[in-house]
Coordinates of C-alpha atoms in Angstrom, one line a residue:
M121 CA 17.4 -2.6 -145.3
R122 CA 16.0 -3.7 -142.1
E123 CA 16.7 -1.5 -139.1
S124 CA 18.6 -4.3 -137.3
E125 CA 21.2 -4.8 -140.1
T126 CA 24.6 -2.8 -140.2
T127 CA 27.5 -2.4 -142.7
E128 CA 31.2 -2.2 -141.9
P129 CA 33.8 0.0 -143.7
A130 CA 35.6 -1.6 -146.7
G131 CA 38.8 -3.5 -146.0
Q132 CA 38.0 -4.4 -142.3
E133 CA 36.7 -7.7 -140.9
P134 CA 33.4 -7.5 -139.3
A135 CA 33.6 -7.1 -135.5
A136 CA 32.6 -10.2 -133.6
S137 CA 29.6 -10.0 -131.2
P138 CA 30.3 -10.9 -127.5
S139 CA 28.4 -14.1 -127.8
T140 CA 30.1 -15.1 -131.0
G141 CA 33.6 -14.5 -129.4
I142 CA 32.8 -16.6 -126.4
L143 CA 31.5 -19.5 -128.6
T144 CA 34.6 -19.2 -130.8
A145 CA 36.9 -19.3 -127.8
L146 CA 35.1 -22.2 -126.3
R147 CA 35.5 -24.2 -129.6
R148 CA 39.2 -23.4 -129.8
H149 CA 40.1 -24.0 -126.0
P150 CA 37.4 -26.2 -124.5
V151 CA 39.4 -27.5 -121.5
A152 CA 40.5 -24.1 -120.2
W153 CA 36.9 -22.7 -120.3
I154 CA 35.5 -25.7 -118.5
T155 CA 38.0 -25.2 -115.7
A156 CA 37.4 -21.5 -115.4
G157 CA 33.6 -22.0 -115.3
A158 CA 33.9 -24.4 -112.4
A159 CA 36.0 -21.9 -110.5
V160 CA 33.5 -19.1 -111.0
A161 CA 30.7 -21.4 -109.8
F162 CA 32.6 -22.3 -106.7
V163 CA 33.2 -18.6 -105.8
V164 CA 29.6 -17.7 -106.4
L165 CA 28.2 -20.6 -104.3
G166 CA 30.7 -19.9 -101.5
T167 CA 29.8 -16.3 -101.2
G168 CA 26.1 -17.1 -101.0
A169 CA 26.7 -19.6 -98.3
V170 CA 28.6 -17.1 -96.2
A171 CA 25.8 -14.5 -96.7
L172 CA 23.2 -17.0 -95.8
G173 CA 25.1 -18.2 -92.7
A174 CA 25.5 -14.6 -91.4
S175 CA 21.8 -13.8 -91.9
V176 CA 20.5 -16.7 -89.8
G177 CA 23.2 -16.8 -87.1
T178 CA 25.0 -20.0 -88.0
S179 CA 28.0 -21.2 -86.0
A180 CA 31.4 -19.6 -86.2
S181 CA 32.7 -22.3 -88.5
A182 CA 30.4 -21.1 -91.2
S183 CA 32.2 -17.8 -91.3
T184 CA 35.5 -19.4 -92.2
L185 CA 34.3 -20.2 -95.7
P186 CA 36.1 -18.2 -98.4
T187 CA 34.5 -15.0 -99.6
S188 CA 35.0 -12.8 -102.6
S189 CA 36.7 -9.5 -102.3
A190 CA 33.4 -7.7 -102.7
S191 CA 31.8 -9.5 -99.7
A192 CA 34.8 -8.7 -97.4
T193 CA 33.8 -5.0 -97.5
S194 CA 30.4 -5.6 -95.8
T195 CA 30.1 -6.0 -91.9
P196 CA 27.9 -8.9 -90.9
T197 CA 25.3 -8.2 -88.1
P198 CA 26.7 -9.6 -84.8
P199 CA 24.6 -12.0 -82.9
R200 CA 22.4 -10.5 -80.1
V201 CA 23.9 -11.1 -76.7
T202 CA 21.7 -10.9 -73.6
P203 CA 23.5 -9.0 -70.9
P204 CA 23.7 -10.8 -67.6
P205 CA 21.3 -9.7 -64.8
P206 CA 22.8 -7.2 -62.3
R207 CA 24.5 -8.7 -59.4
P208 CA 22.3 -8.5 -56.3
V209 CA 23.4 -5.9 -53.8
P210 CA 22.8 -6.8 -50.1
A211 CA 20.4 -4.4 -48.3
A212 CA 22.0 -2.1 -45.7
A213 CA 22.1 -3.8 -42.4
P214 CA 19.8 -2.2 -39.8
A215 CA 21.6 -0.2 -37.2
A216 CA 22.2 -2.2 -34.1
S217 CA 19.8 -1.3 -31.3
R218 CA 21.3 -0.3 -28.1
I219 CA 21.7 -3.0 -25.5
R220 CA 20.1 -1.8 -22.3
T221 CA 20.9 -3.4 -19.0
C222 CA 18.7 -1.8 -16.3
S223 CA 15.8 -4.1 -15.5
V224 CA 12.8 -3.5 -13.3
N225 CA 11.3 -6.8 -14.1
G226 CA 11.4 -7.9 -10.4
L227 CA 9.6 -4.8 -9.3
A228 CA 7.0 -5.3 -12.0
Q229 CA 6.2 -8.8 -10.6
D230 CA 5.2 -7.4 -7.2
G231 CA 2.0 -9.1 -6.3
R232 CA 0.6 -5.9 -5.0
L233 CA 0.3 -4.6 -8.5
G234 CA -2.4 -7.2 -9.4
N235 CA -2.9 -7.4 -13.1
L236 CA -0.3 -5.0 -14.3
E237 CA -0.7 -2.8 -17.4
A238 CA 2.2 -0.5 -18.0
Q239 CA 4.3 1.3 -20.5
V240 CA 7.4 3.6 -20.5
V241 CA 8.5 5.7 -23.5
N242 CA 11.6 7.8 -24.0
A243 CA 9.9 11.2 -24.6
K244 CA 12.7 12.4 -26.8
T245 CA 12.9 9.5 -29.2
G246 CA 9.5 7.9 -28.9
E247 CA 11.1 4.5 -28.3
V248 CA 9.1 2.1 -26.0
L249 CA 11.5 1.1 -23.3
F250 CA 9.2 -1.0 -21.1
D251 CA 5.8 -2.6 -21.8
R252 CA 3.5 -4.9 -19.9
N253 CA 0.1 -5.2 -21.6
G254 CA 0.6 -1.6 -22.6
S255 CA -1.8 -1.7 -25.5
K256 CA -4.6 -3.2 -23.5
P257 CA -7.4 -0.8 -22.5
G258 CA -8.1 -0.6 -18.8
P259 CA -9.9 1.5 -16.2
T260 CA -7.9 4.6 -15.5
A261 CA -9.5 6.0 -12.4
S262 CA -8.7 9.7 -12.1
V263 CA -5.9 9.5 -14.7
L264 CA -8.8 10.0 -17.1
K265 CA -8.9 13.6 -16.1
T266 CA -5.9 14.1 -18.4
L267 CA -8.0 13.1 -21.4
T268 CA -10.9 15.3 -20.2
S269 CA -8.6 18.3 -19.8
A270 CA -7.1 17.8 -23.3
A271 CA -10.5 17.5 -24.8
A272 CA -11.7 20.7 -23.1
L273 CA -8.7 22.7 -24.1
K274 CA -9.1 21.6 -27.7
V275 CA -12.9 22.1 -28.1
L276 CA -13.8 24.8 -25.6
G277 CA -10.5 26.6 -25.8
P278 CA -8.1 27.7 -23.0
D279 CA -9.9 31.1 -22.6
Y280 CA -13.4 29.8 -22.5
R281 CA -15.4 30.9 -19.4
V282 CA -18.7 29.3 -18.2
S283 CA -21.5 31.8 -17.8
T284 CA -24.5 31.8 -15.4
T285 CA -27.1 34.3 -16.5
V286 CA -30.5 35.9 -15.6
V287 CA -32.9 36.8 -18.4
K288 CA -36.4 38.3 -18.5
G289 CA -39.3 35.9 -18.2
S290 CA -42.4 35.7 -20.3
T291 CA -44.6 37.7 -17.9
P292 CA -44.0 41.2 -16.2
G293 CA -41.7 40.9 -13.2
Q294 CA -40.7 37.4 -14.0
I295 CA -37.0 36.5 -14.2
V296 CA -35.3 33.3 -15.3
L297 CA -32.1 32.0 -13.7
V298 CA -30.2 30.0 -16.3
G299 CA -27.6 27.5 -15.3
G300 CA -24.6 27.3 -17.7
G301 CA -22.8 24.4 -16.1
D302 CA -20.5 26.4 -13.8
V303 CA -20.0 24.2 -10.7
T304 CA -17.6 26.7 -9.1
L305 CA -20.3 29.5 -8.7
S306 CA -20.1 30.3 -5.0
R307 CA -22.8 31.1 -2.4
L308 CA -20.3 32.9 -0.1
P309 CA -20.7 36.6 0.1
D310 CA -18.2 39.1 -1.2
G311 CA -14.9 39.1 0.8
Q312 CA -15.1 35.4 1.6
A313 CA -13.2 32.9 -0.5
S314 CA -14.6 29.5 -1.4
F315 CA -12.6 26.4 -2.2
Y316 CA -12.5 27.3 -5.9
T317 CA -10.0 30.0 -6.4
G318 CA -11.5 33.1 -8.1
A319 CA -15.0 31.7 -8.3
P320 CA -17.9 34.0 -9.3
K321 CA -20.5 34.9 -6.8
I322 CA -24.2 34.2 -6.9
Q323 CA -24.6 37.4 -4.8
D324 CA -23.1 39.4 -7.7
L325 CA -25.6 37.8 -10.1
A326 CA -28.5 38.7 -7.8
N327 CA -27.3 42.3 -7.4
Q328 CA -27.0 42.7 -11.2
A329 CA -30.5 41.4 -11.7
K330 CA -32.1 43.7 -9.2
Q331 CA -30.3 46.7 -10.7
A332 CA -31.4 45.7 -14.2
M333 CA -35.0 45.5 -13.1
G334 CA -34.9 49.2 -12.3
G335 CA -37.0 49.0 -9.2
Q336 CA -39.7 46.8 -10.9
P337 CA -40.8 44.2 -8.4
I338 CA -39.8 40.6 -9.1
T339 CA -42.9 38.6 -9.2
S340 CA -41.6 35.0 -9.9
I341 CA -38.5 33.1 -10.7
V342 CA -38.1 30.4 -13.3
V343 CA -35.1 28.1 -13.1
D344 CA -33.7 26.7 -16.3
T345 CA -31.3 23.8 -15.9
S346 CA -32.0 22.2 -19.2
L347 CA -28.4 22.5 -20.5
F348 CA -27.5 19.2 -18.8
G349 CA -29.7 16.1 -19.4
A350 CA -30.6 13.4 -16.9
P351 CA -29.5 11.3 -15.1
V352 CA -27.7 13.5 -12.6
W353 CA -25.7 10.5 -11.3
Q354 CA -23.6 8.1 -13.3
P355 CA -25.2 4.6 -12.7
S356 CA -21.8 2.9 -12.3
W357 CA -20.7 5.2 -9.5
D358 CA -21.0 4.3 -5.8
E359 CA -23.3 7.2 -4.6
H360 CA -23.0 6.6 -0.9
E361 CA -19.2 6.3 -1.1
E362 CA -18.5 9.3 -3.4
R363 CA -21.3 11.7 -2.6
V364 CA -21.7 11.1 1.1
V365 CA -18.7 9.4 2.7
E366 CA -15.9 10.7 0.6
G367 CA -17.8 13.9 -0.3
S368 CA -15.9 14.0 -3.6
T369 CA -18.7 14.3 -6.2
S370 CA -22.0 16.2 -6.5
Y371 CA -25.0 15.4 -8.7
I372 CA -24.2 16.7 -12.1
T373 CA -26.5 19.6 -12.7
A374 CA -26.2 22.8 -14.8
L375 CA -26.8 25.0 -11.7
Q376 CA -25.2 24.5 -8.3
V377 CA -23.0 26.4 -5.9
D378 CA -19.5 25.4 -4.6
G379 CA -19.8 22.1 -6.2
D380 CA -22.7 21.5 -3.8
R381 CA -20.4 21.0 -0.9
N382 CA -21.9 21.3 2.6
D383 CA -18.7 23.2 3.5
P384 CA -17.9 25.5 0.6
T385 CA -14.2 25.9 1.7
A386 CA -13.3 22.2 2.0
I387 CA -11.6 20.0 -0.6
E388 CA -14.0 17.2 0.3
S389 CA -17.4 17.6 1.9
P390 CA -20.7 15.7 1.7
R391 CA -22.9 16.8 -1.1
S392 CA -26.7 17.2 -1.0
T393 CA -29.5 15.6 -3.0
D394 CA -30.7 18.9 -4.3
P395 CA -27.9 21.1 -5.7
V396 CA -30.3 23.2 -7.7
G397 CA -32.5 24.0 -4.7
R398 CA -29.5 25.0 -2.7
A399 CA -28.4 27.4 -5.4
V400 CA -31.9 29.0 -5.7
Q401 CA -32.1 29.4 -2.0
Y402 CA -29.0 31.6 -1.9
F403 CA -30.1 33.5 -5.1
Q404 CA -33.4 34.4 -3.4
Q405 CA -31.6 35.4 -0.2
Y406 CA -29.4 37.9 -2.1
L407 CA -32.4 39.1 -4.1
G408 CA -34.2 39.7 -0.8
T409 CA -37.4 38.0 -2.1
N410 CA -39.4 34.9 -1.4
V411 CA -41.4 34.8 -4.6
P412 CA -42.6 31.6 -6.2
V413 CA -40.0 29.5 -8.0
T414 CA -40.8 27.0 -10.8
E415 CA -38.7 25.0 -13.3
G416 CA -38.8 25.8 -16.9
K417 CA -36.9 27.2 -19.9
A418 CA -35.9 30.7 -20.8
P419 CA -37.9 32.3 -23.6
A420 CA -36.1 32.3 -26.9
G421 CA -34.2 35.5 -27.4
A422 CA -34.9 36.8 -23.9
Q423 CA -33.2 40.0 -22.8
Q424 CA -30.2 39.3 -20.5
L425 CA -30.3 41.0 -17.2
A426 CA -27.3 39.7 -15.4
A427 CA -24.3 37.4 -15.9
V428 CA -21.2 36.1 -14.1
Q429 CA -18.4 33.9 -15.5
S430 CA -16.1 31.3 -14.2
Q431 CA -12.4 31.3 -14.4
P432 CA -11.1 30.3 -17.8
V433 CA -10.7 26.6 -18.8
T434 CA -7.0 26.8 -18.1
A435 CA -7.6 27.7 -14.5
L436 CA -10.3 25.1 -14.1
V437 CA -8.0 22.4 -15.5
D438 CA -5.2 23.5 -13.3
Q439 CA -7.2 23.3 -10.1
A440 CA -9.0 20.1 -10.9
M441 CA -5.7 18.3 -11.9
K442 CA -3.9 19.4 -8.7
V443 CA -6.6 18.2 -6.3
S444 CA -8.3 15.6 -8.6
D445 CA -11.7 17.5 -8.4
N446 CA -14.4 15.2 -9.9
T447 CA -17.1 17.8 -10.2
I448 CA -15.2 20.2 -12.4
M449 CA -14.1 17.4 -14.7
E450 CA -17.7 16.2 -15.0
E451 CA -18.7 19.8 -15.9
L452 CA -16.0 20.0 -18.6
A453 CA -16.8 16.6 -20.1
R454 CA -20.5 17.5 -20.4
L455 CA -19.7 20.9 -22.0
V456 CA -17.4 19.1 -24.5
A457 CA -20.1 16.7 -25.4
I458 CA -22.5 19.6 -26.0
K459 CA -20.0 21.6 -28.0
T460 CA -19.2 18.7 -30.3
G461 CA -22.9 18.1 -30.9
A462 CA -22.8 14.6 -29.3
G463 CA -25.5 15.4 -26.7
N464 CA -25.9 16.6 -23.1
T465 CA -25.9 13.4 -21.1
F466 CA -23.3 10.9 -19.6
G467 CA -24.1 8.7 -22.6
A468 CA -22.9 11.4 -25.0
E469 CA -19.5 11.9 -23.4
N470 CA -17.8 9.0 -25.1
A471 CA -18.5 10.4 -28.6
G472 CA -17.9 14.0 -27.5
V473 CA -14.6 13.5 -25.7
T474 CA -13.1 11.0 -28.3
A475 CA -14.1 13.4 -31.1
A476 CA -12.3 16.3 -29.2
L477 CA -9.2 14.2 -28.9
Q478 CA -8.9 13.4 -32.6
P479 CA -6.9 16.6 -33.5
Y480 CA -4.0 15.5 -31.3
G481 CA -3.3 12.8 -33.9
I482 CA -3.1 9.8 -31.4
P483 CA -5.4 6.9 -32.4
T484 CA -8.2 6.5 -29.9
T485 CA -8.7 2.8 -30.6
G486 CA -9.9 1.0 -27.5
I487 CA -10.9 4.1 -25.6
H488 CA -14.2 4.3 -23.9
I489 CA -15.3 7.3 -21.9
A490 CA -18.0 6.6 -19.3
D491 CA -17.6 9.9 -17.4
G492 CA -15.2 12.9 -17.2
S493 CA -13.6 12.2 -13.8
G494 CA -12.6 8.6 -14.1
L495 CA -14.8 7.4 -11.2
S496 CA -16.4 4.7 -13.4
G497 CA -14.9 1.3 -13.7
D498 CA -16.3 1.3 -17.2
N499 CA -13.8 3.8 -18.5
A500 CA -11.1 2.2 -20.7
V501 CA -7.8 3.6 -22.0
P502 CA -4.7 1.8 -23.0
P503 CA -1.5 2.9 -21.2
S504 CA 0.1 3.3 -24.7
Y505 CA -2.3 6.2 -25.4
L506 CA -1.3 8.0 -22.2
T507 CA 2.4 7.7 -22.8
R508 CA 1.9 9.4 -26.2
L509 CA -0.4 12.0 -24.9
F510 CA 2.1 12.9 -22.1
V511 CA 4.8 13.5 -24.7
K512 CA 2.6 16.3 -26.1
V513 CA 1.9 17.5 -22.5
L514 CA 5.6 17.6 -21.8
N515 CA 6.3 19.5 -25.0
R516 CA 3.4 21.9 -24.3
E517 CA 1.8 21.2 -27.6
S518 CA -1.6 22.7 -28.4
G519 CA -1.8 24.5 -25.0
L520 CA -1.3 21.3 -23.1
G521 CA 1.3 22.9 -20.9
V522 CA -1.4 23.8 -18.5
V523 CA -1.9 20.1 -17.9
Y524 CA 1.7 19.7 -17.1
D525 CA 1.6 22.7 -14.7
G526 CA -1.3 21.1 -12.9
L527 CA 0.2 17.7 -12.4
P528 CA 1.0 16.7 -8.8
V529 CA 4.7 16.4 -8.1
S530 CA 6.2 13.5 -6.2
G531 CA 6.9 14.5 -2.6
E532 CA 6.0 18.1 -3.2
S533 CA 2.4 18.9 -4.3
G534 CA -1.1 17.8 -5.0
T535 CA -2.1 14.2 -4.5
L536 CA 1.6 13.2 -4.5
G537 CA 2.5 15.8 -2.0
P538 CA 3.0 15.6 1.8
G539 CA 0.2 14.0 3.6
Y540 CA -0.6 11.5 0.9
A541 CA 2.2 9.0 1.8
R542 CA 3.6 8.8 -1.7
F543 CA 7.2 8.5 -2.7
T544 CA 8.5 8.0 0.8
G545 CA 11.3 5.9 2.2
A546 CA 13.6 4.6 -0.6
N547 CA 11.2 6.0 -3.1
A548 CA 12.0 9.5 -2.0
A549 CA 15.0 9.3 -4.3
A550 CA 12.5 10.3 -7.0
S551 CA 11.1 13.2 -5.0
G552 CA 10.5 16.1 -7.3
A553 CA 11.2 14.1 -10.4
V554 CA 7.8 12.6 -11.1
H555 CA 5.0 14.8 -12.5
A556 CA 1.9 12.6 -12.7
K557 CA -1.8 12.1 -12.2
T558 CA -2.9 9.8 -9.5
G559 CA -6.0 7.6 -9.6
W560 CA -7.9 5.2 -7.4
I561 CA -11.2 3.3 -7.8
N562 CA -12.4 0.1 -6.2
N563 CA -10.8 -2.2 -8.8
G564 CA -7.6 -0.3 -9.4
Y565 CA -4.8 2.2 -8.6
T566 CA -3.2 4.1 -11.4
L567 CA -0.4 6.7 -12.0
S568 CA 0.6 8.3 -15.3
G569 CA 2.7 11.2 -16.3
I570 CA 6.4 12.2 -16.7
V571 CA 9.6 11.1 -15.0
N572 CA 12.7 13.3 -15.2
A573 CA 15.1 10.4 -14.9
A574 CA 18.4 10.4 -13.0
D575 CA 20.4 10.3 -16.3
G576 CA 18.5 13.4 -17.6
T577 CA 16.2 11.4 -19.9
P578 CA 12.5 12.5 -19.9
L579 CA 10.3 9.5 -19.7
T580 CA 6.5 9.2 -20.1
F581 CA 4.8 6.4 -18.3
A582 CA 1.5 4.8 -17.3
V583 CA 1.0 2.2 -14.6
F584 CA -2.3 0.5 -13.9
A585 CA -2.5 -1.9 -11.0
L586 CA -5.9 -3.6 -11.6
G587 CA -8.0 -6.3 -10.1
P588 CA -8.2 -7.4 -6.5
V589 CA -5.7 -4.8 -5.3
S590 CA -5.6 -2.8 -2.1
D591 CA -4.2 0.5 -0.8
N592 CA -0.7 -0.9 -0.7
A593 CA -0.7 -1.0 -4.5
K594 CA 0.2 2.7 -4.3
Q595 CA 3.6 2.0 -2.7
A596 CA 4.3 -0.8 -5.3
I597 CA 3.5 1.7 -8.1
D598 CA 5.8 4.3 -6.5
T599 CA 8.6 1.7 -6.2
L600 CA 8.2 0.7 -9.9
V601 CA 8.2 4.3 -11.0
T602 CA 11.3 5.0 -8.9
G603 CA 12.9 2.1 -10.8
F604 CA 12.1 3.9 -14.0
Y605 CA 13.7 7.0 -12.5
H606 CA 16.9 5.2 -11.7
C607 CA 17.2 3.4 -15.0
G608 CA 16.4 6.3 -17.4
D609 CA 17.3 5.5 -21.0
N610 CA 19.1 2.3 -19.9
L611 CA 15.7 0.8 -18.9
T612 CA 15.3 -2.6 -20.5
N613 CA 12.1 -4.5 -21.3
N614 CA 13.6 -7.8 -20.2

């Protein structure tokens, strides 16, 4: 028997196979089977069509085709819907700026002001209230002393004192007098006060040197003034006017007495052509000797025999700002240049002073420093620099309070005080309210500082009247600044 054949129990019909049953039914009921087959084919094809339509994202009408009960249990993947972009939100509207109504435009158009450069800032908010060419660098005249003071305070330090020394020379009995740049050193004897308050005495220096020599005779004197380089006069200065007629400025040498004034007690006095010779003359007189004197340099590492020191930088700044002393400011600018490594000449002061100002954080773009006093018309500073610097002065930042304390006060002190014809008449309304540095050179009058306005607002300002201007520019400046005082924070730039 082959493995595929089977036998059935006796007396039973053999069971029909599935295929045999279907064929037998088909032969017995052909019409019914044809109809049923067609129906099955329709259901199968319809279900496939629905599945195909769902898979390719056909239109919604395709989903209405009939489906089998099995296909109804599955959830077709919904079509991807791109969300709409977010609706734009309008930016917050900027806060409306205050409408100010107090104008000084008419005062600013005064012909006596020449080519006006000016700026006013609210010192509390930093807002610029008034501007006329405020970013344009211009000659500052003595207002430049504010920058020199700030540089000296930063680089030299408020407590720095300038020394004048005597050291041993290279031969027995020889001494070397070394100038350290102190222009306040006085030739007046003990008990007599010079113009510079608290100035050291060259008499004291000579007495110390004699004592240090221990009775050994002094055989010669060498004078070392090498700390300051040539020239001794800034080429752009008017020497006859400043040194002789005004008597405001000496030759800039590392050794001199009383700022080289003919009268050591006067604020202004003609200066000589040999400040070093004058100082040596008094040094010899107090030594009680007439030994030979030569120029030279102190030996390296020489033993110090004597020393006297100036007042600290704070005191020098205070006095120079109050009376606008040119010689002290030239001394400070030169020492700043040396300390910063820029050099020891007028030409080095631009690099030295601007480097010293960097730590204050105010850009020095456009600034050019030709000297330390502001005498040169080649100096250039924008008013906008001064308004920002004076905010720091007002707030006494970085020790700048000493500059504020040294500023002349309208109608009360310094070069704005009685005798200078400033803030008089109607402008006396601002008397005591303006703390500012004055300036005058041949091509300009300037004023810059702080106004305590009538409404209580502190303002910083700078006004330059430049070009073919005359002495009456000072009154026009005072009138404009008095306008700032009256307007306060209501000052408009229109």
